[in-house]
Amino acid sequence: MTDRTGGAATAVAPSPGDGGDGGRTARGPRRGSGRGRGTGRGPSFGARLRRDWQLLLMALPALVLLAVFHYAPTLGNVIAFQNYNPWDGVAGSPWVGFAQFERLFSDPRFWSAAGNTLTIAAVQLVFFFPIPIALAILLDSVLSPRLRLLLQSVVYMPHFFSWVLVVTLFQQILGGAGLFSQMLRQNGYAPLEIMSDPDAFLFVVTSQMIWKDAGWGTIIFLAALAAINPNLYESAAVDGAGRWRRMWHITLPGLRPVIILLLILKLGDILNVGFEQFFLQRDAFGSGVSEVLDTYIYHQTLVTGNFSAGAVAGLVKGVVGLVLILVANKMAHRMGENGIYRRA
Amino acid sequence: MSTLFKDRPVWAERPSLPSRLAKNTVLAGIAVVVVFPLYVVVLTSLSPASAVNAAGGLVLVPDGLSFQAYADLFGGGVVSRAVLVSLGVTLVGTLVSLGATILAAYGLSQPGSLWHRPILFAFLLTFLFAPGMIPLYLLVSDLGLIDSYWSLILPTAVNAFNLVVMRAFFMNLPGEISDSARVDGANEWTILTRLVLPMSKGVTAVIGLFYAVGYWNAFFNAILYINDNAKWPLQLVLRQYVQQGQQLSSNSVVGDAVQGTASAPNLAIQMAIVVVALVPVTFIYPLVQKHFTKGVIIGAVKG
């Protein structure tokens, strides 16, 4: 669920000038060479099957997993149109048309969860999104390669910690029984309460996101920075442009395509703010602020046992999310970029 | 990752002292914000009861060294079992994921091969929609995988993004070597294992790390599919006993071996659980990290 966000964001990286890309051009002649793959009217189907059966067999395990754990459950969304009952199964449960949708749309908690999701996404966009850009520029300005590598290692690391771990660390440091509260209490002050104060919720979750993923987010911008032609900086400097002017007129325009693309893709992904971070802190902050669509679906179903209610919410979220992605890609194409898929 | 300049270019002015100070302060501050919580947690887990009691909570300044908390944790009990579960799931899961991903990535990497386009398309479509939590739950349940460790592995075994990255990497390898091996009568399996994989150690390490970290950190799947708390992976134990602060005094958490003997303070044991969850990631990650910087991932992705 959360994987997709990170994946899509990284998948659009521009090729940096360094490493890996050299072989790309060498692939051209290969089409005509070897076994004559891809040359016009290739060999017959039988001949291709005889030639490629090993390759197909290799793809099979992953394909079976994909069919069973992605496409089969996608079809399972039909229970959104039923009053699904686990004992009767899909075949035996009564069909109720759009009744589940009506129930969903009249549930104030659904709208509250949708509102919270959009709020969190908007706050992320304003307060999280610029930070990896700034951090990348800062890291890139460190001249010593060793120091830079060390700093990169440090800031990438929290990306690999689980949300349980990140939330736990925040509680231990900033929570009501945490380190700062303990110091405040020992000096006669009231302990911190931000880890359970609904008004501080957006601040806390955004800080957690920044702590965990801002460093990792720099990778794509560092690659884009490395792709900027150094001669531009030199000529600008010779023409008398200072440090800040060079950043404004060369660095930022150089990053612009990546920034625009990531922004657009982020728009296509606003309903996926993640599950675990909010699930874990729902009790501390209350569901009023922390319930997002995914946690709503979870609590609708696995707590109350109403599978169709959860499925219908998931289906609505999925369909709206799909539309958003398609629109976002359309926008990316308009601006001359490849989205998560290319122009046909 | 190459940066723009290895040294300060001759035309660039040397930044003023205040701006250098400001920059270094900010960088040092960032490093401290990342490292400080880890320092406190590790230190507290290694502190003797006297130090924890004197500090009244987390320990900031080292005062003695004690491995009592770890001895308690690994004396058998919930945490020992959870560590074994997590290690097992991570090991088996990573092997399954990496195997299926490498095979499929190679199988789909030969230009013009039969059906590779529609199959690839089927994988790429997963970027556009997820099946949804509830239908997936019902499927896993229908397959009888509730409370089975396979429920932590199979539903997330193949990640389409990792597959695409790996496939792009394979496609960037010079094709002439494989072609000449084919002419010499090598089959695809031989080409993959003898020629392609030895040239792909970096990308395999990175993708393997992504999968392994995913399995080690798995929380969502376990919440959904594992009801039997004897089968809990480490992250659920971490949540219950540390994040939710459930008391550790019950003899289930620390091993029976330490019952009745002097055991470490509650907080030190909690922090030791955090460290146990933290350590594998922080140790494996630097081994693989150099491959990120070579642009394996990013350079590979445009296909």
XYZ file of C-alpha atoms in Angstrom:
647
model
C 0.000 0.000 0.000
C 2.691 2.440 0.919
C 5.191 0.842 -1.411
C 3.485 2.172 -4.451
C 4.023 5.780 -3.514
C 7.752 5.467 -3.125
C 7.996 3.267 -6.157
C 6.203 5.583 -8.495
C 8.168 8.550 -7.265
C 11.487 6.904 -7.875
C 10.419 5.304 -11.121
C 10.375 8.610 -12.892
C 13.939 9.532 -12.158
C 15.724 11.113 -15.050
C 18.759 9.176 -16.123
C 21.772 10.735 -14.543
C 24.778 11.080 -16.707
C 26.807 8.675 -14.624
C 26.991 4.934 -14.671
C 24.686 2.285 -16.000
C 23.441 4.162 -18.985
C 26.361 3.482 -21.269
C 25.057 0.119 -22.394
C 21.763 1.554 -23.502
C 22.831 2.552 -26.961
C 24.570 -0.764 -27.502
C 21.203 -2.482 -27.383
C 20.181 -1.194 -30.780
C 21.964 -3.643 -33.032
C 20.831 -6.530 -30.895
C 17.365 -6.592 -32.398
C 18.663 -7.860 -35.682
C 21.334 -10.070 -34.203
C 21.174 -13.318 -32.316
C 17.960 -15.102 -32.861
C 16.375 -12.511 -35.031
C 13.880 -11.355 -32.443
C 11.691 -8.438 -33.351
C 12.565 -8.338 -37.025
C 9.424 -7.573 -38.989
C 7.395 -10.710 -39.680
C 9.222 -12.939 -37.236
C 9.029 -16.699 -37.070
C 5.749 -18.526 -36.637
C 4.016 -18.848 -33.269
C 5.127 -22.442 -32.842
C 8.717 -21.547 -33.597
C 8.605 -18.646 -31.146
C 7.100 -20.846 -28.450
C 9.810 -23.452 -29.023
C 12.419 -20.703 -28.878
C 11.053 -18.779 -25.862
C 9.413 -21.395 -23.638
C 12.246 -21.170 -21.117
C 11.757 -17.431 -20.775
C 8.020 -17.884 -20.283
C 8.614 -20.544 -17.673
C 10.874 -18.136 -15.810
C 8.185 -15.471 -15.709
C 5.607 -17.976 -14.493
C 6.139 -17.938 -10.684
C 5.863 -14.159 -10.480
C 2.923 -14.211 -12.870
C 1.062 -16.754 -10.740
C 1.655 -14.640 -7.612
C 0.416 -11.592 -9.498
C -2.710 -13.365 -10.716
C -3.554 -14.842 -7.324
C -2.722 -11.909 -5.062
C -3.518 -8.977 -7.292
C -5.984 -9.775 -10.039
C -8.100 -12.344 -8.187
C -8.770 -10.025 -5.227
C -9.413 -7.167 -7.638
C -12.325 -9.220 -8.964
C -13.307 -9.822 -5.351
C -14.399 -6.187 -5.208
C -17.792 -7.399 -6.473
C -18.740 -7.894 -2.840
C -19.149 -4.114 -2.722
C -22.455 -4.764 -4.510
C -23.493 -7.464 -2.056
C -24.354 -7.970 1.530
C -21.390 -10.247 1.856
C -21.458 -12.952 4.433
C -18.364 -15.153 4.877
C -20.442 -18.310 5.397
C -22.354 -17.923 2.137
C -19.367 -16.708 0.079
C -19.600 -14.535 -3.005
C -21.928 -16.980 -4.742
C -24.439 -17.219 -1.905
C -24.517 -13.654 -0.582
C -27.422 -11.446 -1.658
C -26.885 -8.743 -4.271
C -27.921 -5.320 -3.102
C -27.009 -3.056 -6.014
C -25.736 0.293 -4.849
C -27.115 0.075 -1.321
C -23.619 -0.189 0.156
C -22.572 2.933 -1.726
C -25.546 4.847 -0.368
C -24.753 3.708 3.137
C -21.100 4.712 2.689
C -21.884 8.164 1.349
C -24.266 8.848 4.205
C -21.693 7.845 6.825
C -20.196 10.986 8.379
C -17.141 9.034 9.539
C -16.306 8.216 5.912
C -16.349 11.897 4.987
C -14.318 12.719 8.050
C -11.720 10.107 7.041
C -11.676 11.429 3.473
C -11.245 14.975 4.802
C -8.408 13.919 7.102
C -6.684 12.112 4.234
C -6.844 15.177 2.014
C -5.694 17.469 4.825
C -2.703 15.272 5.578
C -1.839 15.061 1.881
C -2.049 18.844 1.531
C 0.126 19.454 4.585
C 2.649 16.927 3.242
C 2.690 18.711 -0.074
C 3.415 22.104 1.474
C 5.684 21.169 4.373
C 7.286 17.875 3.369
C 7.770 18.174 -0.368
C 10.275 21.106 -0.440
C 12.536 19.650 2.231
C 14.259 16.920 0.173
C 14.954 19.558 -2.498
C 16.630 21.895 -0.031
C 18.461 19.032 1.635
C 19.724 17.745 -1.709
C 21.104 21.168 -2.632
C 22.742 21.381 0.759
C 24.270 17.905 0.538
C 25.433 18.576 -2.989
C 27.331 21.626 -1.812
C 29.455 19.539 0.549
C 32.755 19.288 -1.256
C 34.464 16.489 0.662
C 33.263 13.207 -0.891
C 33.793 11.289 2.349
C 31.833 13.711 4.459
C 29.069 13.785 1.868
C 28.835 9.985 1.796
C 28.708 9.891 5.584
C 25.934 12.487 5.697
C 24.008 10.670 2.980
C 24.284 7.403 4.906
C 22.969 9.083 8.030
C 20.003 10.787 6.411
C 18.970 7.798 4.287
C 18.947 5.434 7.242
C 15.582 6.221 8.876
C 13.850 5.327 5.608
C 14.608 1.706 6.432
C 13.027 1.817 9.885
C 9.488 0.572 10.307
C 6.702 2.942 11.292
C 6.353 1.141 14.603
C 9.965 1.974 15.294
C 9.676 5.600 14.197
C 6.532 6.191 16.233
C 8.146 4.493 19.223
C 11.245 6.681 18.962
C 9.106 9.819 18.760
C 7.163 8.730 21.822
C 10.316 7.988 23.763
C 11.782 11.395 22.993
C 8.746 13.674 22.741
C 5.948 11.715 24.402
C 4.291 12.443 27.741
C 6.572 9.881 29.411
C 9.494 10.572 27.104
C 12.888 12.123 27.500
C 11.979 15.811 27.210
C 8.933 15.449 29.429
C 11.080 13.728 32.006
C 13.589 16.587 31.908
C 10.812 19.172 32.118
C 9.192 17.369 35.029
C 12.464 17.128 36.930
C 12.826 20.885 36.585
C 9.328 21.576 37.766
C 7.596 22.183 34.437
C 4.592 20.447 32.937
C 5.429 17.544 30.591
C 5.013 17.795 26.825
C 1.689 16.633 25.493
C 2.126 16.987 21.765
C 2.124 13.222 21.168
C -1.504 13.032 22.271
C -2.823 16.505 21.490
C -5.194 16.400 18.492
C -4.234 19.993 17.651
C -0.599 18.953 17.301
C -1.419 15.895 15.183
C -0.533 17.342 11.785
C 2.676 18.796 13.144
C 3.690 15.499 14.721
C 2.916 13.257 11.738
C 4.608 15.650 9.325
C 7.692 15.769 11.549
C 7.737 11.984 11.576
C 7.515 11.860 7.796
C 10.334 14.353 7.489
C 12.504 12.458 9.964
C 11.881 9.144 8.220
C 11.837 9.994 4.520
C 13.218 13.449 3.758
C 16.741 12.062 3.453
C 15.702 9.243 1.160
C 13.761 11.730 -0.942
C 16.996 13.549 -1.811
C 18.239 10.696 -4.022
C 16.212 11.704 -7.022
C 17.168 15.381 -6.675
C 20.843 14.576 -6.194
C 20.706 12.654 -9.471
C 19.099 15.618 -11.186
C 21.712 17.961 -9.717
C 24.498 15.729 -10.979
C 23.022 15.955 -14.464
C 23.334 19.758 -14.628
C 26.102 20.854 -16.961
C 28.903 22.355 -14.810
C 29.871 24.717 -17.643
C 26.673 26.656 -16.990
C 27.905 27.487 -13.517
C 31.291 28.474 -14.792
C 30.005 30.843 -17.478
C 27.536 32.364 -15.024
C 30.321 32.926 -12.513
C 32.524 34.463 -15.157
C 29.652 36.768 -16.062
C 29.538 37.888 -12.462
C 26.596 35.869 -11.097
C 26.993 35.216 -7.380
C 26.192 32.094 -5.431
C 22.509 32.803 -4.938
C 21.940 33.966 -8.495
C 23.533 30.790 -9.794
C 21.238 28.744 -7.592
C 18.210 30.699 -8.759
C 19.036 30.735 -12.450
C 20.816 27.391 -12.939
C 20.213 24.960 -10.081
C 16.485 25.479 -9.673
C 15.707 25.509 -13.423
C 17.779 22.328 -13.669
C 15.600 20.692 -11.029
C 12.363 22.061 -12.435
C 11.358 19.072 -14.591
C 11.829 16.641 -11.702
C 10.017 18.924 -9.284
C 7.049 19.362 -11.610
C 6.867 15.668 -12.338
C 7.009 14.632 -8.691
C 4.400 17.243 -7.810
C 2.058 15.934 -10.461
C 2.567 12.335 -9.431
C 2.007 13.293 -5.815
C -1.339 14.747 -6.858
C -2.207 11.399 -8.404
C -1.389 9.696 -5.154
C -3.011 11.920 -2.554
C -5.380 9.243 -1.269
C -2.464 7.003 -0.305
C -1.049 8.694 2.754
C -0.188 5.348 4.327
C -1.806 3.105 6.878
C 0.603 2.194 9.634
C 1.589 5.645 10.832
C -2.044 6.595 11.422
C -3.187 3.227 12.652
C -0.487 3.259 15.317
C -1.369 6.711 16.609
C -5.137 6.495 16.349
C -5.575 5.769 20.052
C -3.208 8.516 21.156
C -4.702 11.300 19.031
C -8.248 10.037 18.587
C -9.948 8.978 15.376
C -11.312 12.493 14.823
C -8.032 13.718 13.383
C -6.119 10.518 12.662
C -8.647 8.368 10.829
C -7.619 8.181 7.164
C -9.348 6.213 4.418
C -7.241 3.090 4.878
C -7.715 2.947 8.631
C -11.430 3.626 8.137
C -11.653 0.613 5.818
C -9.785 -1.512 8.333
C -11.937 -0.544 11.267
C -15.159 -0.754 9.279
C -14.524 -4.342 8.421
C -12.114 -6.161 10.611
C -13.479 -4.686 13.782
C -17.194 -4.705 12.960
C -17.138 -7.731 10.657
C -18.985 -5.955 7.848
C -16.923 -6.937 4.816
C -19.046 -5.255 2.178
C -18.823 -1.919 3.989
C -15.044 -2.037 3.931
C -14.889 -3.284 0.368
C -17.122 -0.503 -0.922
C -14.955 2.133 0.731
C -11.861 0.490 -0.748
C -13.463 0.372 -4.181
C -14.435 4.039 -4.082
C -10.929 4.960 -2.950
C -9.396 2.790 -5.662
C -11.537 4.206 -8.458
C -10.985 7.813 -7.414
C -7.270 7.072 -7.033
C -7.150 5.566 -10.527
C -8.843 8.630 -12.011
C -6.397 10.897 -10.162
C -3.417 8.953 -11.484
C -4.720 9.082 -15.043
C -5.368 12.822 -14.771
C -1.938 13.398 -13.224
C -0.268 11.490 -16.031
C -2.223 13.441 -18.599
C -0.877 16.602 -16.979
C 2.638 15.205 -16.990
C 2.361 14.431 -20.686
C 0.997 17.907 -21.375
C 4.104 19.337 -19.789
C 6.306 17.143 -21.924
C 7.230 14.611 -19.277
C 6.843 10.867 -19.021
C 4.492 10.032 -16.186
C 4.504 6.620 -14.582
C 3.691 5.364 -18.035
C 4.661 6.813 -21.388
C 2.591 8.379 -24.054
C 1.216 5.678 -26.289
C 26.532 9.613 -6.745
C 28.766 12.078 -8.404
C 28.192 15.594 -7.370
C 28.880 18.547 -9.566
C 32.337 19.411 -8.374
C 35.018 17.339 -6.716
C 36.868 20.410 -5.497
C 35.944 24.020 -5.397
C 36.285 25.212 -8.998
C 38.699 28.083 -9.572
C 35.932 30.453 -10.590
C 33.828 29.858 -7.492
C 34.239 32.296 -4.656
C 35.043 30.910 -1.231
C 31.908 31.279 0.901
C 32.094 33.795 3.721
C 32.804 32.597 7.220
C 29.252 33.176 8.532
C 27.698 31.256 5.651
C 30.127 28.376 6.097
C 29.348 28.336 9.798
C 25.622 28.383 9.098
C 25.876 25.540 6.619
C 27.965 23.363 8.891
C 25.655 24.039 11.812
C 22.634 23.010 9.795
C 24.320 19.834 8.565
C 25.513 18.925 12.045
C 22.039 19.649 13.395
C 20.453 17.305 10.864
C 22.881 14.532 11.735
C 22.194 15.007 15.440
C 18.423 14.904 14.945
C 18.759 11.560 13.168
C 21.323 10.001 15.472
C 20.306 11.348 18.888
C 17.185 9.186 19.432
C 19.159 6.102 18.439
C 21.934 7.029 20.864
C 19.540 7.439 23.781
C 17.758 4.179 23.039
C 20.918 2.128 22.702
C 22.456 3.699 25.787
C 19.394 3.076 27.932
C 19.171 -0.537 26.822
C 22.767 -1.043 27.941
C 22.485 0.792 31.245
C 22.283 -0.946 34.608
C 19.220 -0.486 36.789
C 20.997 2.060 38.953
C 21.635 4.356 35.972
C 18.051 4.073 34.695
C 16.664 4.796 38.151
C 19.037 7.697 38.696
C 18.060 9.230 35.364
C 14.394 8.718 36.155
C 13.861 7.440 32.614
C 15.976 7.406 29.495
C 19.691 7.671 30.075
C 21.643 10.515 28.486
C 25.068 10.093 30.025
C 26.739 6.658 30.175
C 26.985 5.332 33.713
C 27.969 1.707 33.797
C 27.323 -1.088 31.349
C 24.883 -3.952 31.688
C 23.664 -6.584 29.268
C 20.966 -7.694 31.671
C 18.143 -6.437 29.454
C 19.368 -8.482 26.512
C 19.950 -11.519 28.704
C 16.342 -11.222 29.865
C 14.991 -10.825 26.336
C 16.861 -13.741 24.907
C 16.226 -16.003 27.864
C 13.254 -17.375 25.935
C 9.800 -15.838 25.905
C 7.819 -13.612 23.601
C 10.688 -11.561 22.232
C 13.024 -14.459 21.503
C 10.235 -16.193 19.622
C 9.276 -13.045 17.733
C 12.874 -12.521 16.655
C 12.996 -16.063 15.305
C 9.704 -15.554 13.462
C 10.894 -12.300 11.928
C 14.258 -13.741 10.952
C 12.631 -16.773 9.359
C 10.039 -14.766 7.466
C 12.703 -12.316 6.314
C 15.031 -15.056 5.118
C 12.454 -17.203 3.338
C 10.530 -14.202 2.059
C 13.604 -12.532 0.608
C 14.624 -15.744 -1.136
C 11.146 -16.241 -2.602
C 10.835 -12.599 -3.651
C 14.288 -12.286 -5.081
C 13.989 -15.613 -6.915
C 10.633 -14.810 -8.490
C 11.716 -11.262 -9.338
C 15.027 -12.228 -10.931
C 13.450 -15.019 -12.973
C 10.612 -12.863 -14.220
C 12.855 -9.862 -14.845
C 15.158 -11.967 -16.968
C 12.314 -13.834 -18.665
C 10.816 -10.529 -19.757
C 14.068 -8.822 -20.687
C 14.706 -10.332 -24.120
C 13.505 -8.006 -26.869
C 10.949 -9.615 -29.137
C 10.344 -12.708 -27.030
C 6.912 -14.276 -27.071
C 4.195 -12.489 -25.013
C 6.685 -10.419 -23.050
C 4.736 -7.247 -23.732
C 1.323 -8.325 -22.403
C 2.922 -10.000 -19.386
C 4.928 -6.903 -18.584
C 1.808 -4.808 -19.044
C 0.007 -6.986 -16.490
C 2.739 -6.168 -13.972
C 2.778 -2.464 -14.816
C -0.981 -2.186 -14.295
C -0.359 -2.756 -10.595
C 1.017 0.791 -10.459
C -2.442 2.056 -11.261
C -4.615 0.226 -8.773
C -4.345 -1.967 -5.709
C -6.854 -4.775 -5.189
C -8.089 -3.343 -1.904
C -7.562 -4.451 1.642
C -10.796 -6.339 2.183
C -10.925 -8.508 -0.961
C -7.277 -9.387 -0.374
C -8.024 -10.298 3.218
C -10.903 -12.523 2.121
C -8.711 -14.204 -0.462
C -5.936 -14.906 2.034
C -8.579 -16.198 4.396
C -10.153 -18.432 1.689
C -6.736 -19.847 0.890
C -6.447 -20.880 4.531
C -3.435 -18.676 5.123
C -4.719 -16.854 8.211
C -2.209 -17.501 10.992
C 0.195 -19.020 8.483
C 3.611 -17.441 8.032
C 3.038 -17.614 4.274
C 0.442 -14.863 4.656
C 3.336 -12.566 5.574
C 5.206 -13.518 2.402
C 3.057 -14.427 -0.567
C 0.712 -11.413 -0.880
C 3.666 -9.012 -1.113
C 6.193 -11.399 -2.636
C 6.624 -9.715 -6.002
C 6.883 -5.955 -6.175
C 6.313 -4.709 -9.706
C 8.599 -1.735 -9.172
C 11.522 -3.946 -8.191
C 10.770 -6.169 -11.151
C 10.850 -3.239 -13.556
C 14.117 -1.933 -12.091
C 15.755 -5.317 -12.399
C 14.467 -5.902 -15.913
C 15.777 -2.517 -17.024
C 19.143 -3.393 -15.545
C 19.262 -6.704 -17.405
C 18.311 -4.960 -20.634
C 21.204 -2.562 -20.203
C 23.748 -5.365 -20.015
C 25.619 -5.870 -23.272
C 23.627 -8.440 -25.221
C 26.502 -9.803 -27.271
C 27.776 -12.068 -24.499
C 24.425 -13.786 -24.012
C 23.932 -13.992 -27.771
C 27.230 -15.742 -28.295
C 26.473 -18.099 -25.408
C 23.199 -18.969 -27.126
C 25.028 -19.676 -30.337
C 27.232 -22.010 -28.327
C 24.123 -23.848 -27.197
C 23.688 -22.465 -23.658
C 20.098 -22.494 -22.400
C 18.459 -19.494 -20.767
C 18.933 -20.825 -17.246
C 22.666 -21.157 -17.806
C 22.875 -17.682 -19.307
C 21.004 -16.194 -16.348
C 22.977 -17.940 -13.630
C 26.429 -17.993 -15.230
C 26.522 -14.736 -17.167
C 23.790 -12.309 -16.191
C 23.693 -12.689 -12.405
C 27.461 -12.329 -11.901
C 27.216 -9.014 -13.729
C 24.264 -7.909 -11.590
C 25.513 -8.206 -8.039
C 24.858 -4.571 -7.189
C 21.266 -4.445 -8.337
C 20.577 -7.832 -6.753
C 21.961 -6.590 -3.441
C 19.845 -3.441 -3.536
C 16.612 -5.205 -4.484
C 17.377 -7.913 -1.942
C 17.804 -5.227 0.712
C 14.481 -3.641 -0.223
C 12.687 -6.964 0.094
C 14.487 -7.962 3.299
C 13.764 -4.626 4.980
C 10.145 -4.927 3.881
C 9.791 -8.346 5.496
C 11.655 -7.378 8.647
C 9.469 -4.296 9.063
C 6.236 -6.049 8.071
C 3.475 -4.839 10.301
C 0.362 -4.325 8.217
C 0.197 -7.893 6.902
C 0.766 -9.273 10.361
C -1.983 -7.110 11.844
C -4.366 -8.372 9.193
C -3.456 -12.015 8.931
C -1.870 -13.147 12.199
C -4.322 -13.465 15.065
C -2.383 -15.971 17.128
C 0.040 -13.914 19.198
C 2.369 -16.867 19.557
C 3.151 -16.269 15.882
C 3.674 -12.531 16.118
C 6.648 -11.079 14.295
C 8.878 -8.612 16.099
C 7.128 -5.442 14.938
C 3.882 -6.463 16.640
C 5.733 -7.239 19.841
C 7.442 -3.872 19.580
C 4.080 -2.199 19.259
C 2.437 -4.036 22.119
C 5.188 -3.853 24.704
C 6.906 -0.619 23.800
C 4.683 1.661 21.772
C 1.547 0.770 23.717
C 3.621 0.287 26.845
C 1.977 -2.899 27.991
C 3.669 -3.969 31.195
C 6.480 -6.422 30.895
C 6.178 -7.772 34.406
C 4.196 -10.785 33.254
C 6.509 -13.713 32.886
C 5.642 -14.113 29.211
C 8.004 -11.496 27.902
C 11.205 -12.234 29.654
C 12.210 -15.839 29.753
C 11.287 -18.207 32.538
C 14.988 -18.522 33.188
C 15.169 -15.094 34.750
C 12.050 -15.334 36.873
C 12.899 -14.679 40.460
C 16.366 -13.400 39.681
C 17.207 -9.730 39.458
C 15.914 -8.645 36.080
C 16.668 -5.465 34.192
C 14.388 -2.448 34.601
C 11.296 -2.321 32.436
C 12.516 0.632 30.399
C 15.860 -0.981 29.613
C 14.071 -4.085 28.352
C 11.750 -1.960 26.226
C 14.678 -0.126 24.723
C 16.442 -3.427 24.123
C 13.421 -4.540 22.061
C 13.754 -1.354 20.027
C 17.449 -2.042 19.484
C 16.738 -5.610 18.400
C 14.282 -4.283 15.806
C 16.791 -1.672 14.707
C 20.049 -3.541 14.527
C 19.670 -5.821 11.502
C 18.601 -2.903 9.327
C 21.426 -0.648 10.447
C 23.989 -3.384 9.926
C 22.959 -4.650 6.515
C 22.203 -1.251 5.089
C 25.784 0.148 4.950
C 26.926 -2.952 3.060
C 24.440 -2.212 0.322
C 24.401 1.545 0.514
C 27.340 2.060 -1.836
C 25.225 0.584 -4.615
C 22.565 3.285 -4.256
C 25.227 5.844 -4.863
C 26.298 4.185 -8.069
C 22.924 5.061 -9.447
C 21.918 1.434 -9.885
C 18.328 2.210 -9.146
C 17.872 5.542 -10.750
C 19.981 4.937 -13.815
C 18.149 1.738 -14.509
C 14.639 2.987 -14.398
C 13.854 4.740 -17.599
C 12.958 1.585 -19.530
